[in-house]
Coordinates of C-alpha atoms in Angstrom, one line a residue:
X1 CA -27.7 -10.1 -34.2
X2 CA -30.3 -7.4 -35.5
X3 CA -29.9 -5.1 -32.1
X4 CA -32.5 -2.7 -33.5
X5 CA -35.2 -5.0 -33.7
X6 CA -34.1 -6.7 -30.1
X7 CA -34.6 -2.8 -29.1
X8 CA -37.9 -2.4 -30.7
X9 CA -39.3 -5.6 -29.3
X10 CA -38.2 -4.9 -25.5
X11 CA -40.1 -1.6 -26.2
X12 CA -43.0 -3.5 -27.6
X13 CA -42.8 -5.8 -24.3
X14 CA -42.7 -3.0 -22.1
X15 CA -45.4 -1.2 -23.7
X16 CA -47.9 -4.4 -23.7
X17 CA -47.1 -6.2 -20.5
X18 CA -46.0 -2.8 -18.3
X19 CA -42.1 -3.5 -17.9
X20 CA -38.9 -6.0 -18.4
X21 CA -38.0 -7.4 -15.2
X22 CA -37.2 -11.2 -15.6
X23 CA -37.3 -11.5 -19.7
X24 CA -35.0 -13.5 -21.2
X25 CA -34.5 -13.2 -25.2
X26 CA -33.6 -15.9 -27.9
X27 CA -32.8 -15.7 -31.8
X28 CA -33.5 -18.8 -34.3
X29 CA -32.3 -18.7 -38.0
X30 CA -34.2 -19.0 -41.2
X31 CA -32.8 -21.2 -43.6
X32 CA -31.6 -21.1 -47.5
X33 CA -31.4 -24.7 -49.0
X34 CA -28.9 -24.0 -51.9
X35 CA -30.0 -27.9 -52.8
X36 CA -31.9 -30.5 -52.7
X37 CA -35.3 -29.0 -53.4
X38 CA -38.5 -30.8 -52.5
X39 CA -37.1 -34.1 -52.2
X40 CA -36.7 -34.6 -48.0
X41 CA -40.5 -35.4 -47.6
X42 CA -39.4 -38.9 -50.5
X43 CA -36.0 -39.7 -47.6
X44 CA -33.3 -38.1 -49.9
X45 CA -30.4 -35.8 -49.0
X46 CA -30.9 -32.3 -48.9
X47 CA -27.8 -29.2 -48.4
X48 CA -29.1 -26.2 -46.4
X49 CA -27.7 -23.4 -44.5
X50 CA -29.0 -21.6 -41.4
X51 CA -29.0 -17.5 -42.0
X52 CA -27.9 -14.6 -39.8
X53 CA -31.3 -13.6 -40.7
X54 CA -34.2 -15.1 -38.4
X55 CA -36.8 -14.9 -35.3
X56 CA -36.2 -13.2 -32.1
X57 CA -38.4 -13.6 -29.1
X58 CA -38.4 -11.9 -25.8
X59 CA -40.4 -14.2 -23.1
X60 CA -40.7 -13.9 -19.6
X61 CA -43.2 -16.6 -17.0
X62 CA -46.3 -16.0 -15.9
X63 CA -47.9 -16.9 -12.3
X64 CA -51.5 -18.5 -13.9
X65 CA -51.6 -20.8 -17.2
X66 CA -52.0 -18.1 -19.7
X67 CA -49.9 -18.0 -22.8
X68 CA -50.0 -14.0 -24.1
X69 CA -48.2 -14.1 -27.5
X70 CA -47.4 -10.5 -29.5
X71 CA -46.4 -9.9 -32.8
X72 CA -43.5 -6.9 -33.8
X73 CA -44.3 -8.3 -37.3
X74 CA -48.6 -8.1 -37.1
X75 CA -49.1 -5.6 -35.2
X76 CA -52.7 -5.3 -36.0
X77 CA -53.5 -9.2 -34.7
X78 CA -52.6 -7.6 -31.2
X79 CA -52.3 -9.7 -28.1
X80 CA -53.0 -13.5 -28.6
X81 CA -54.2 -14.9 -25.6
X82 CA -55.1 -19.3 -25.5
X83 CA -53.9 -22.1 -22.6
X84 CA -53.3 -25.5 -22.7
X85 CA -57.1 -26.5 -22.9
X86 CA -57.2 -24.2 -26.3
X87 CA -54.8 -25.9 -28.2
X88 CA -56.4 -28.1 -31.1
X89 CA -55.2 -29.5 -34.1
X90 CA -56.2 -28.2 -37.3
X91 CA -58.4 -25.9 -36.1
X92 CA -57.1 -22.4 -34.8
X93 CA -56.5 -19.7 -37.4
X94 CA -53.5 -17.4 -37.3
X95 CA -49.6 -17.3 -36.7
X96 CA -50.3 -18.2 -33.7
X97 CA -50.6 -22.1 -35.0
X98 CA -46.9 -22.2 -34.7
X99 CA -46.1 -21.9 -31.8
X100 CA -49.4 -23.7 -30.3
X101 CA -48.1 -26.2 -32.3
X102 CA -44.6 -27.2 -31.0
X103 CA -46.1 -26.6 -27.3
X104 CA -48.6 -28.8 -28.2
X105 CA -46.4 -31.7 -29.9
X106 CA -43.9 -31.3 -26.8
X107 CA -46.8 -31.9 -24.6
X108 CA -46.8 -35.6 -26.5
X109 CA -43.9 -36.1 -25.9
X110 CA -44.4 -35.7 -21.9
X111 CA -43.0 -32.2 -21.9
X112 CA -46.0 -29.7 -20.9
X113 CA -45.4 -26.4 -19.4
X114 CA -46.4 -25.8 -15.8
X115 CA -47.1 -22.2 -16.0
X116 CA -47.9 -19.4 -18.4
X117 CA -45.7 -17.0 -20.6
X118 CA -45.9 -13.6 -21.8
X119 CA -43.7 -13.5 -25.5
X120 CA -43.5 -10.6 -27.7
X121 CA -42.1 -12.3 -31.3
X122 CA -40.2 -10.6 -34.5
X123 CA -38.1 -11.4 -37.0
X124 CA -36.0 -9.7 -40.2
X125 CA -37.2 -13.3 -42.1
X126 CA -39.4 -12.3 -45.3
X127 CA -42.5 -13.6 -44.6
X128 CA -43.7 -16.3 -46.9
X129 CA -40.2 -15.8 -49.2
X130 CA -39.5 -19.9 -48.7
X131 CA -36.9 -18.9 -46.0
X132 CA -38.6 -20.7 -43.3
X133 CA -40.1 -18.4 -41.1
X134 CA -42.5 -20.8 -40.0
X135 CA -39.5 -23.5 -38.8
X136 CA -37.8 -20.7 -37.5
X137 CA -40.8 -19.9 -35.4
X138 CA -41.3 -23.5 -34.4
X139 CA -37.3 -24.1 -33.8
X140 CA -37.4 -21.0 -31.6
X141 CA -40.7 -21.8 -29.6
X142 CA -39.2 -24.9 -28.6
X143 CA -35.9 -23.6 -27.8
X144 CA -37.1 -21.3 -25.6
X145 CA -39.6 -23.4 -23.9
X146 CA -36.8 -26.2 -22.9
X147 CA -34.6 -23.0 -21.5
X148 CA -37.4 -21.5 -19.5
X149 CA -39.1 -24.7 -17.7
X150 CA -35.6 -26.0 -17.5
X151 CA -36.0 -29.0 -19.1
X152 CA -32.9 -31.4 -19.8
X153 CA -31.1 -31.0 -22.9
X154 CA -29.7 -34.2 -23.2
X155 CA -33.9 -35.6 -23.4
X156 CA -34.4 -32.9 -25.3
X157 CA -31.9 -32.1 -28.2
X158 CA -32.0 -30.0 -30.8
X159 CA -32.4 -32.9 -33.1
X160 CA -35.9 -33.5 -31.0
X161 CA -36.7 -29.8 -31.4
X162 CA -36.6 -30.4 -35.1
X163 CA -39.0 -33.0 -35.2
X164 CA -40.9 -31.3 -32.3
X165 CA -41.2 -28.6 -35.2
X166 CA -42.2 -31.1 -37.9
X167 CA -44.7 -32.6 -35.7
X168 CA -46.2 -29.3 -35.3
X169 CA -46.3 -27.9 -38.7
X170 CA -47.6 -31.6 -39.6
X171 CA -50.5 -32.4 -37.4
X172 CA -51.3 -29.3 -35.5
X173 CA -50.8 -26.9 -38.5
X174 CA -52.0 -29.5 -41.1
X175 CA -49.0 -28.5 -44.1
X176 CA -47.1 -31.7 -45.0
X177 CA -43.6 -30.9 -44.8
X178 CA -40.4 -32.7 -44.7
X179 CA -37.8 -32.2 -41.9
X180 CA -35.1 -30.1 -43.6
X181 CA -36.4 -26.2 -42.5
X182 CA -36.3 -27.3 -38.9
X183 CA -33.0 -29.6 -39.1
X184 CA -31.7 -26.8 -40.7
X185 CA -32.7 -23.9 -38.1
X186 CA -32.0 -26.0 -35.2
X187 CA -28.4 -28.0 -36.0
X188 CA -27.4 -24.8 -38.0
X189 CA -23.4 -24.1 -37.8
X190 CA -21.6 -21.0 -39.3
X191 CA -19.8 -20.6 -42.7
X192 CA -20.9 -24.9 -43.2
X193 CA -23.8 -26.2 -44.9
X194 CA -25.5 -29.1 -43.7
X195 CA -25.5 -32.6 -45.8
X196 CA -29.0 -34.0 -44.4
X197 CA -30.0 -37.5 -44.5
X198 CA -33.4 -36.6 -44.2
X199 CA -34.6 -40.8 -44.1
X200 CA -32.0 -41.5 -41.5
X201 CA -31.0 -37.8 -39.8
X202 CA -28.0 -38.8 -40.2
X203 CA -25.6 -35.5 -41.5
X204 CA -22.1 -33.9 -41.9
X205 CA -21.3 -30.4 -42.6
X206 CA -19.4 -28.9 -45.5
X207 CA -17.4 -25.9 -45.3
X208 CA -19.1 -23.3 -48.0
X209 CA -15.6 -21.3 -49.1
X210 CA -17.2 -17.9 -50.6
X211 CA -13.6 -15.9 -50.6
X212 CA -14.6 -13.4 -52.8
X213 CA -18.7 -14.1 -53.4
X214 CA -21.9 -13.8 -51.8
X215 CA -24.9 -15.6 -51.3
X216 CA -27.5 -13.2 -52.7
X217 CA -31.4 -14.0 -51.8
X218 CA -33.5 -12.0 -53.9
X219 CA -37.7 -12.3 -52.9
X220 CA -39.8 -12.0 -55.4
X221 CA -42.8 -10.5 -53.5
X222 CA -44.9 -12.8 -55.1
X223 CA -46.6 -14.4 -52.0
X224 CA -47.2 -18.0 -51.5
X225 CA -48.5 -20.5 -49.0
X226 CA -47.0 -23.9 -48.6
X227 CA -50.7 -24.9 -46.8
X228 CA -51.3 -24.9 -50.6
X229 CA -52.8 -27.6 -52.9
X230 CA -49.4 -27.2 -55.3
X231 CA -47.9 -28.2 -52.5
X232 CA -49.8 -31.2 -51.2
X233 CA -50.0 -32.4 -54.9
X234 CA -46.6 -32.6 -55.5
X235 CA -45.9 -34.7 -52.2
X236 CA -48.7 -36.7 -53.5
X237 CA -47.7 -37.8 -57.2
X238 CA -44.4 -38.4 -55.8
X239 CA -45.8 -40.9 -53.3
X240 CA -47.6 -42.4 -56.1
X241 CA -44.0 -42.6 -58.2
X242 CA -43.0 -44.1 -55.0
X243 CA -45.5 -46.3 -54.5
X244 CA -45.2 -48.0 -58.4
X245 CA -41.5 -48.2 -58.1
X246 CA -41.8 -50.0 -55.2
X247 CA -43.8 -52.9 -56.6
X248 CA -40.7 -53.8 -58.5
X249 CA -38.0 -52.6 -56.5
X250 CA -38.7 -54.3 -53.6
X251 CA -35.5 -53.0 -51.3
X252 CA -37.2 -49.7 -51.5
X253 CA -38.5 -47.3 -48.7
X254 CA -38.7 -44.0 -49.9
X255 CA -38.1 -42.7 -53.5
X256 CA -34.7 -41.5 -52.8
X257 CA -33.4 -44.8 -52.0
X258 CA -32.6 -45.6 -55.7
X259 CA -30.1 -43.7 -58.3
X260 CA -30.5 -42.6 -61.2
X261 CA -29.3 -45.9 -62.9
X262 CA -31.3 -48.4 -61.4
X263 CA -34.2 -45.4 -62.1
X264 CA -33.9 -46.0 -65.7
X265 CA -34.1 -49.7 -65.5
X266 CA -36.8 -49.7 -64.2
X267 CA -38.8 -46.3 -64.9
X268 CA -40.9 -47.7 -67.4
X269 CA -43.4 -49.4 -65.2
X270 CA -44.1 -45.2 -64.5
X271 CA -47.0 -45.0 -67.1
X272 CA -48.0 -41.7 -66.1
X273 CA -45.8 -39.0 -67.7
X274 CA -46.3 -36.3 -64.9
X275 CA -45.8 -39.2 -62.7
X276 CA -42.5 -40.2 -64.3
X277 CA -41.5 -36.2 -64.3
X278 CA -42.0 -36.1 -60.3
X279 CA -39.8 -38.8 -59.7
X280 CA -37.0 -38.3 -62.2
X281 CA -36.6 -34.8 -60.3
X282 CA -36.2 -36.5 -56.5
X283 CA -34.0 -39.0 -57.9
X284 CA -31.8 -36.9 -60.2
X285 CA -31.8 -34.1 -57.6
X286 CA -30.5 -36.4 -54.6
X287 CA -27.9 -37.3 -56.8
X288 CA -27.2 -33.8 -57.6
X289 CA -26.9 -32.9 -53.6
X290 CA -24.4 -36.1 -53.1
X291 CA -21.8 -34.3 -56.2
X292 CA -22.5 -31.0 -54.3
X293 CA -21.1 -32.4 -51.2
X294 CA -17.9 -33.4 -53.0
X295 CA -17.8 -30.5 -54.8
X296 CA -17.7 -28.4 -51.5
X297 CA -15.5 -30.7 -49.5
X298 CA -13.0 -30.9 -52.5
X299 CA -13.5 -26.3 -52.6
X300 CA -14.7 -26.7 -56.4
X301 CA -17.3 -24.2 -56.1
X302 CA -18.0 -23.8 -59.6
X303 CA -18.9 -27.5 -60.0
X304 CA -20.7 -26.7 -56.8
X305 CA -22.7 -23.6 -59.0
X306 CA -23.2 -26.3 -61.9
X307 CA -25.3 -28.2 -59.4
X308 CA -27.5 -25.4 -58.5
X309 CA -27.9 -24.4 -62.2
X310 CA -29.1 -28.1 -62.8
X311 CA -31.2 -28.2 -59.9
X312 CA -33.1 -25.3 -60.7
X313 CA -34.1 -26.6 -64.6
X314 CA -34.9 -29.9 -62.5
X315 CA -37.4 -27.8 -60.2
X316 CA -38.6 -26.1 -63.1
X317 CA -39.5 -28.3 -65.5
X318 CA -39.5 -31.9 -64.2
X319 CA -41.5 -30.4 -60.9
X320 CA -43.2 -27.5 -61.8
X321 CA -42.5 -25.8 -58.8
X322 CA -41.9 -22.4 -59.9
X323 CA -44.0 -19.3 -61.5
X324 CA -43.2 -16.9 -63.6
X325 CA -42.1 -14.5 -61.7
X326 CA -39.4 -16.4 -60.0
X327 CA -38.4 -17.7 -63.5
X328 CA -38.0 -14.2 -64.5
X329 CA -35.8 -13.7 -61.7
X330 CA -33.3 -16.5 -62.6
X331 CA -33.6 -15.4 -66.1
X332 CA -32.2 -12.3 -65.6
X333 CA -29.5 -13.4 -63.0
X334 CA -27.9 -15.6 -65.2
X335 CA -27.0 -13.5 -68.4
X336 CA -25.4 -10.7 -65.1
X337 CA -21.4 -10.7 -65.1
X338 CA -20.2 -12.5 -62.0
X339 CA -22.9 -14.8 -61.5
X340 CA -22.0 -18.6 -61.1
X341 CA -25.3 -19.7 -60.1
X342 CA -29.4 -18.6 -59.8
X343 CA -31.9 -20.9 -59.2
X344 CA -35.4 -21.1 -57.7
X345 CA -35.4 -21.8 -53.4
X346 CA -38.1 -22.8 -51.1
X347 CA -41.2 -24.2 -51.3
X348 CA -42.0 -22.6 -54.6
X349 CA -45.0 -21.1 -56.9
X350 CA -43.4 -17.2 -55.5
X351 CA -40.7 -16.6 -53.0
X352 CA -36.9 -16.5 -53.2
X353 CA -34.6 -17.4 -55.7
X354 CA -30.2 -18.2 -54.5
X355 CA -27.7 -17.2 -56.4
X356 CA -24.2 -16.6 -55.9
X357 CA -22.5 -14.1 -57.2
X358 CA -19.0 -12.3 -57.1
X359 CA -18.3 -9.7 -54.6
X360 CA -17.6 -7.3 -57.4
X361 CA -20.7 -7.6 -59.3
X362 CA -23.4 -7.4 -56.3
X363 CA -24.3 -3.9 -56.8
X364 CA -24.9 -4.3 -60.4
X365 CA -26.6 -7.5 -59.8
X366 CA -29.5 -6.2 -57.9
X367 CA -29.9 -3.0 -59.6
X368 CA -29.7 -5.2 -63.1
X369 CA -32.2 -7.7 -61.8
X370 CA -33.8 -5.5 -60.6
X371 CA -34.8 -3.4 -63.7
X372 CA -35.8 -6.7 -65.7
X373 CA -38.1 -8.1 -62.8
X374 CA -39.9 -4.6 -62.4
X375 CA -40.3 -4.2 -66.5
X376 CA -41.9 -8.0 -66.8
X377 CA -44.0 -8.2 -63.9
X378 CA -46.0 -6.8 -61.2
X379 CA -44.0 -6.7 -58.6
X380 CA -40.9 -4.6 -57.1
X381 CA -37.7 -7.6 -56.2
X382 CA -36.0 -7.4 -53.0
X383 CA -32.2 -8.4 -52.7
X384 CA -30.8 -9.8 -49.3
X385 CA -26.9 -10.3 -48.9
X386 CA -26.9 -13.3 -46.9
X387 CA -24.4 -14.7 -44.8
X388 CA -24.4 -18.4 -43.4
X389 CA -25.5 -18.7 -40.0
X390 CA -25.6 -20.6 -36.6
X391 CA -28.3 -22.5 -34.5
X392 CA -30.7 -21.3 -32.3
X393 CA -29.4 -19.4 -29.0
X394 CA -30.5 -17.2 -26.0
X395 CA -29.0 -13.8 -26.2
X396 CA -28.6 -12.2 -22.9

């Protein structure tokens, strides 16, 4: 836990709503998916990890029906005041959409708050590095909402606060993502990655054995958005490889539901090339998370690195889902001693790249990387030595 920043946001409490009798704090993880990019919105498998790294909120209730919600992080928005009557889909502005979100998607569900809260919120996530700050945020919200109105855990599991999340970040936020960010965050279990049904929910957890390595994150600084039309477009041309596929393969529900065999049988009815490009990624790369799985259960991590490689020439070129400065970044990582593995991670167009590297050659890899990404592009890299984390939790 990040005590320093728990310390700086009780002072932050204090200072904004005069004192901390009867707060209660709470921590939720960010997320690294090491595969299975851009393929849970099409029902395949994905293969994240929850980070030590994530959001902290300190909360405590208030007597009327006023929700007072602070940023540590945006200082400058100051105090965000709305109630229940505020809350509107697709229509507030802010980081504030979050959180209005999941209250109001739990509020669907028959789970509305009967008073108000006060809730400072910060994190050591990089915002909009494609670590899931936004699901973090959500995953959180909701986790501290069930603990402080006291509702039952067994009606409302973390599984629902995942797709409490998703409903959120879906229809109150208006970005159209899959389920992993917030599976991930909320089912989260330490030094295991998660192997994510994302049609079914149905999962298992891997032991990730890193005796002697380290999972090293490295942000590009290159902001993105995933409310972005990249974004939306690729969920769209898959749906439409989907869709064509579908007309011939008649057992299919979602574009992950076929291998890469019966792809190629029946690919050619994909007359569109971009079309065809979309869908050989999802399919190729949902095998690709299935080998990792065996890879990890059987400790082959370097068949396990393989996968990632592949995955990120997948997400480059079949998907288009990266930019040059994250191709830079992976570019340099793999010609660095010690590296197994680099690839792209996230939503892409900017953001983070994963790569594992031996303990031995960390130093060298950041201050290496580092050199080539500042001499080929704008921007100054940061490097963040990661370790694999647990689900959400209230701290005190």
């Amino acid at each position: 836990m990040n005590e320093t920043l728990i310390s700086e946001m009780r002072e932050a409490f204090k200072d904004k709503f005069k004192s901390l009798e009867g707060t209660r704090t709470y921590f939720a993880p960010g997320r690294v998916n090491l595969i299975g990019e851009h393929i849970d919105y099409s029902g395949g498998y994905v293969f994240p990890c929850a980070l030590t790294i994530g959001t902290y909120a300190v909360v405590r209730p208030r007597k009327d029906d006023k929700f007072l919600f602070y940023s540590n992080n945006i200082k400058r928005d100051g105090v965000i005041g709305f109630t229940l009557k505020d809350l509107r889909p697709k229509m507030r502005k802010g980081w504030t959409i979050y959180p209005e979100g999941v209250i109001w998607a739990l509020g669907l569900k028959g789970f509305k708050p009967s008073f108000g809260l006060e809730v400072v919120i910060g994190g050591d996530i990089p915002s909009g590095a494609g670590l899931s700050s936004s699901a973090s945020l959500e995953v959180l919200t909701g986790y501290f909402l069930r603990d402080v109105y006291g509702w039952d855990s067994e009606k409302l599991t973390n599984i629902d606060l995942a797709l409490v999340g998703k409903k959120a970040e879906n229809d109150y936020c208006g970005v159209n993502s899959g389920i992993m960010d917030q599976f991930a965050s909320a089912m989260g279990k330490t030094d295991n990655a998660i192997y994510l049904n994302t049609s079914t929910l149905e999962y298992d957890y891997a032991p990730i054995t890193m005796a002697g390595r380290k999972i090293v994150v490295t942000n590009s600084n290159k902001p993105h958005s995933l409310v972005s039309s990249k974004y939306n477009e690729r969920r769209a041309e898959s749906d439409q490889a989907r869709d064509i596929l579908k007309a011939v393969e008649k057992k299919m529900v979602n574009l992950c539901d076929i291998d890469m065999e019966e792809f190629y049988r029946i690919a050619d009815v994909i007359k569109d090339p971009l079309v065809f490009k979309r869908a050989h990624h999802a399919i190729s790369e949902n095998d690709r998370v299935k080998q990792s799985r065996l890879a990890l259960k059987s400790g082959n991590i370097h068949k396990f690195a393989d996968m990632i490689n592949e995955a990120g020439e997948s997400l480059r070129y079949d998907y288009e889902a990266t930019c040059y400065e994250t191709d830079v970044l992976v570019d340099a990582a793999r010609i660095q001693p010690g590296v197994l593995c680099s690839r792209q991670t996230g939503g892409g167009w900017g953001g983070c790249t994963v790569s594992i590297v031996d303990d031995d050659y960390v130093d060298s890899f950041e201050k290496n990387v580092g050199a080539i990404y500042a001499k080929r592009t704008d921007y100054k890299a940061s490097f963040y030595v990661v370790s694999v984390g647990s689900g959400p939790c209230r701290i005190d």
